[in-house]
XYZ file of N, CA, C and O in Angstrom:
316
model
N 30.051 34.031 -20.034
C 28.930 33.602 -19.222
C 28.526 32.231 -19.676
O 28.503 31.936 -20.838
N 28.183 31.375 -18.721
C 27.712 30.024 -18.989
C 26.653 29.667 -18.037
O 26.813 29.931 -16.789
N 25.541 29.060 -18.459
C 24.511 28.609 -17.565
C 24.541 27.086 -17.590
O 24.477 26.438 -18.659
N 24.726 26.472 -16.412
C 24.751 25.009 -16.294
C 23.474 24.545 -15.661
O 23.202 24.884 -14.537
N 22.624 23.864 -16.488
C 21.275 23.481 -16.027
C 21.104 22.016 -16.263
O 21.586 21.479 -17.300
N 20.456 21.350 -15.385
C 20.231 19.874 -15.577
C 18.806 19.563 -15.032
O 18.418 20.061 -13.976
N 18.064 18.715 -15.751
C 16.772 18.310 -15.307
C 16.881 17.513 -13.979
O 15.902 17.426 -13.214
N 17.986 16.910 -13.758
C 18.188 16.080 -12.520
C 18.483 16.935 -11.270
O 18.444 16.379 -10.243
N 18.736 18.192 -11.501
C 19.128 18.998 -10.356
C 18.114 20.123 -10.100
O 17.548 20.657 -11.096
N 17.890 20.428 -8.876
C 17.001 21.609 -8.528
C 17.696 22.922 -8.806
O 17.073 23.904 -9.073
N 19.038 22.947 -8.690
C 19.794 24.155 -8.810
C 20.312 24.426 -10.239
O 20.590 23.481 -10.944
N 20.379 25.662 -10.560
C 20.962 26.147 -11.801
C 22.292 26.851 -11.394
O 22.262 27.591 -10.385
N 23.375 26.556 -12.043
C 24.629 27.181 -11.802
C 24.946 28.181 -12.846
O 24.862 27.868 -14.058
N 25.373 29.356 -12.518
C 25.811 30.374 -13.399
C 27.320 30.549 -13.240
O 27.810 30.811 -12.188
N 28.076 30.430 -14.351
C 29.479 30.691 -14.365
C 29.675 32.072 -15.059
O 29.361 32.171 -16.269
N 30.116 33.007 -14.349
C 30.185 34.375 -14.863
C 31.657 34.847 -14.843
O 32.336 34.658 -13.872
N 32.012 35.496 -15.979
C 33.404 36.021 -16.049
C 33.376 37.508 -16.020
O 32.570 38.194 -16.812
N 34.093 38.135 -15.222
C 34.149 39.634 -15.146
C 34.970 40.160 -16.336
O 35.681 39.408 -16.980
N 34.886 41.497 -16.548
C 35.613 42.150 -17.617
C 37.164 41.974 -17.358
O 37.936 41.914 -18.326
N 37.555 41.824 -16.050
C 39.000 41.698 -15.756
C 39.460 40.295 -15.991
O 40.667 40.047 -15.927
N 38.587 39.339 -16.043
C 38.972 38.002 -16.398
C 38.589 36.895 -15.401
O 38.359 35.778 -15.832
N 38.627 37.161 -14.098
C 38.285 36.070 -13.128
C 36.856 35.526 -13.353
O 35.943 36.238 -13.785
N 36.655 34.225 -13.108
C 35.369 33.590 -13.206
C 34.844 33.284 -11.819
O 35.593 32.939 -10.961
N 33.550 33.428 -11.714
C 32.837 33.104 -10.430
C 31.643 32.207 -10.722
O 31.041 32.276 -11.860
N 31.298 31.444 -9.763
C 30.136 30.526 -9.953
C 29.046 30.921 -8.845
O 29.436 31.198 -7.704
N 27.837 30.940 -9.297
C 26.730 31.207 -8.363
C 25.638 30.191 -8.684
O 25.483 29.678 -9.772
N 24.830 29.862 -7.653
C 23.743 28.888 -7.863
C 22.426 29.408 -7.300
O 22.436 30.276 -6.499
N 21.344 28.881 -7.912
C 20.028 29.304 -7.512
C 19.022 28.177 -7.662
O 19.166 27.347 -8.617
N 18.066 28.051 -6.767
C 17.009 27.077 -6.831
C 16.003 27.563 -7.843
O 15.220 28.491 -7.577
N 16.075 27.007 -9.043
C 15.221 27.474 -10.119
C 13.733 27.164 -9.877
O 12.880 27.880 -10.424
N 13.408 26.200 -9.136
C 12.027 25.861 -8.903
C 11.364 26.812 -7.851
O 10.258 27.219 -7.997
N 12.148 27.182 -6.894
C 11.610 28.126 -5.830
C 11.659 29.562 -6.302
O 10.929 30.431 -5.852
N 12.584 29.921 -7.171
C 12.837 31.246 -7.657
C 12.601 31.390 -9.175
O 13.484 31.865 -9.882
N 11.461 30.952 -9.612
C 11.279 30.947 -11.118
C 11.370 32.273 -11.763
O 11.997 32.416 -12.826
N 10.737 33.320 -11.185
C 10.849 34.659 -11.784
C 12.254 35.192 -11.782
O 12.728 35.728 -12.777
N 12.968 35.057 -10.683
C 14.329 35.529 -10.601
C 15.205 34.759 -11.642
O 16.035 35.341 -12.316
N 14.999 33.503 -11.724
C 15.804 32.673 -12.633
C 15.461 33.110 -14.117
O 16.442 33.320 -14.909
N 14.237 33.346 -14.463
C 13.880 33.788 -15.817
C 14.509 35.167 -16.177
O 15.028 35.376 -17.213
N 14.342 36.098 -15.217
C 14.938 37.443 -15.445
C 16.425 37.407 -15.565
O 17.015 38.061 -16.446
N 17.046 36.604 -14.688
C 18.534 36.508 -14.773
C 19.001 35.905 -16.053
O 19.898 36.341 -16.678
N 18.332 34.840 -16.498
C 18.703 34.201 -17.759
C 18.532 35.126 -18.919
O 19.442 35.197 -19.791
N 17.440 35.870 -18.976
C 17.224 36.730 -20.129
C 18.292 37.868 -20.111
O 18.797 38.208 -21.137
N 18.584 38.404 -18.918
C 19.637 39.454 -18.852
C 20.990 38.939 -19.339
O 21.643 39.579 -20.058
N 21.340 37.788 -18.833
C 22.675 37.257 -19.159
C 22.717 36.804 -20.674
O 23.761 37.113 -21.326
N 21.696 36.254 -21.194
C 21.746 35.784 -22.584
C 21.672 37.040 -23.519
O 22.185 36.935 -24.701
N 21.156 38.133 -23.091
C 21.088 39.323 -23.916
C 22.300 40.227 -23.722
O 22.387 41.293 -24.380
N 23.176 39.894 -22.848
C 24.449 40.653 -22.669
C 24.286 41.886 -21.748
O 25.141 42.774 -21.758
N 23.200 41.988 -20.977
C 23.031 43.104 -20.123
C 24.014 43.072 -18.875
O 24.480 41.998 -18.575
N 24.218 44.125 -18.304
C 25.084 44.216 -17.110
C 24.330 43.584 -15.945
O 23.145 43.878 -15.738
N 24.983 42.686 -15.204
C 24.372 41.975 -14.152
C 25.264 42.036 -12.921
O 26.486 41.782 -13.115
N 24.778 42.350 -11.775
C 25.547 42.248 -10.507
C 24.793 41.170 -9.600
O 23.617 41.290 -9.447
N 25.499 40.214 -9.147
C 24.972 39.207 -8.320
C 25.523 39.346 -6.854
O 26.692 39.605 -6.693
N 24.659 39.204 -5.903
C 25.031 39.185 -4.551
C 24.686 37.803 -3.984
O 23.485 37.438 -4.153
N 25.645 37.170 -3.416
C 25.377 35.800 -2.974
C 25.585 35.665 -1.465
O 26.270 36.442 -0.850
N 25.007 34.629 -0.961
C 25.196 34.313 0.500
C 26.060 33.047 0.606
O 26.966 32.849 -0.204
N 25.718 32.277 1.659
C 26.506 31.065 1.902
C 26.439 30.095 0.662
O 25.407 29.995 0.009
N 27.520 29.405 0.439
C 27.600 28.482 -0.676
C 27.363 29.048 -2.039
O 26.853 28.389 -2.946
N 27.590 30.329 -2.235
C 27.446 31.053 -3.487
C 26.039 31.013 -3.955
O 25.701 31.173 -5.215
N 25.075 30.955 -3.130
C 23.646 30.955 -3.486
C 23.227 32.398 -3.756
O 23.415 33.328 -2.939
N 22.584 32.640 -4.946
C 22.171 33.942 -5.402
C 21.045 34.425 -4.444
O 19.989 33.802 -4.309
N 21.333 35.595 -3.722
C 20.362 36.249 -2.888
C 19.697 37.372 -3.540
O 18.537 37.736 -3.349
N 20.449 38.097 -4.385
C 19.985 39.308 -5.048
C 20.672 39.416 -6.440
O 21.855 39.069 -6.593
N 19.851 39.862 -7.412
C 20.424 40.139 -8.731
C 20.021 41.532 -9.192
O 18.827 41.899 -9.045
N 20.980 42.317 -9.593
C 20.735 43.673 -10.098
C 20.955 43.661 -11.558
O 22.098 43.280 -11.987
N 20.029 44.078 -12.315
C 20.150 43.881 -13.842
C 20.052 45.253 -14.470
O 19.175 46.088 -14.183
N 21.030 45.518 -15.443
C 20.934 46.634 -16.276
C 21.298 47.989 -15.557
O 20.941 49.038 -16.024
N 21.987 47.930 -14.457
C 22.329 49.099 -13.740
C 23.716 49.600 -14.100
O 24.575 48.811 -14.374
N 23.900 50.913 -14.141
C 25.225 51.461 -14.397
C 26.241 50.911 -13.320
O 25.973 51.073 -12.161
N 27.300 50.273 -13.755
C 28.219 49.703 -12.746
C 28.884 50.693 -11.778
O 29.385 50.235 -10.782
N 28.755 51.989 -12.044
C 29.416 52.936 -11.131
C 28.432 53.405 -10.071
O 28.794 54.165 -9.188
N 27.166 52.902 -10.084
C 26.164 53.305 -9.086
C 26.024 52.058 -8.134
O 26.251 50.977 -8.447
N 25.609 52.417 -6.897
C 25.463 51.354 -5.907
C 24.035 51.498 -5.313
O 23.640 52.618 -4.960
N 23.300 50.416 -5.252
C 21.952 50.473 -4.802
C 21.995 50.045 -3.323
O 22.660 49.076 -2.959
N 21.219 50.685 -2.569
C 21.003 50.237 -1.144
C 19.631 50.496 -0.730
O 18.802 50.898 -1.528
N 19.266 50.183 0.552
C 17.907 50.423 0.999
C 17.410 51.850 0.865
O 16.323 52.147 0.841
N 18.415 52.799 0.907
C 18.032 54.206 0.907
C 18.072 54.768 -0.517
O 17.952 55.936 -0.724
N 18.198 53.897 -1.551
C 18.240 54.391 -2.947
C 19.530 54.234 -3.582
O 20.407 53.594 -3.140
N 19.662 54.860 -4.778
C 20.925 54.795 -5.544
C 21.946 55.826 -5.047
O 21.598 56.931 -4.662
N 23.240 55.457 -5.022
C 24.292 56.346 -4.574
C 25.302 56.498 -5.693
O 25.587 55.624 -6.372
């Protein structure tokens, strides 16, 4: 896991590597999503399980933190 942050940029980029090896990049507007950014940073830096769901241009839309990877969350609850 690597967090790429710059004072010159509005966006924070997260480079995340899965257990299987592939790396993925996601970005988030840290100024507009301060709480989400803080929670995601704490989770990643402490080694917790994180699942990111992104939209267009790899922009982070949802972050699920500390959930058993065998469970799936949806609007109707955990499955």
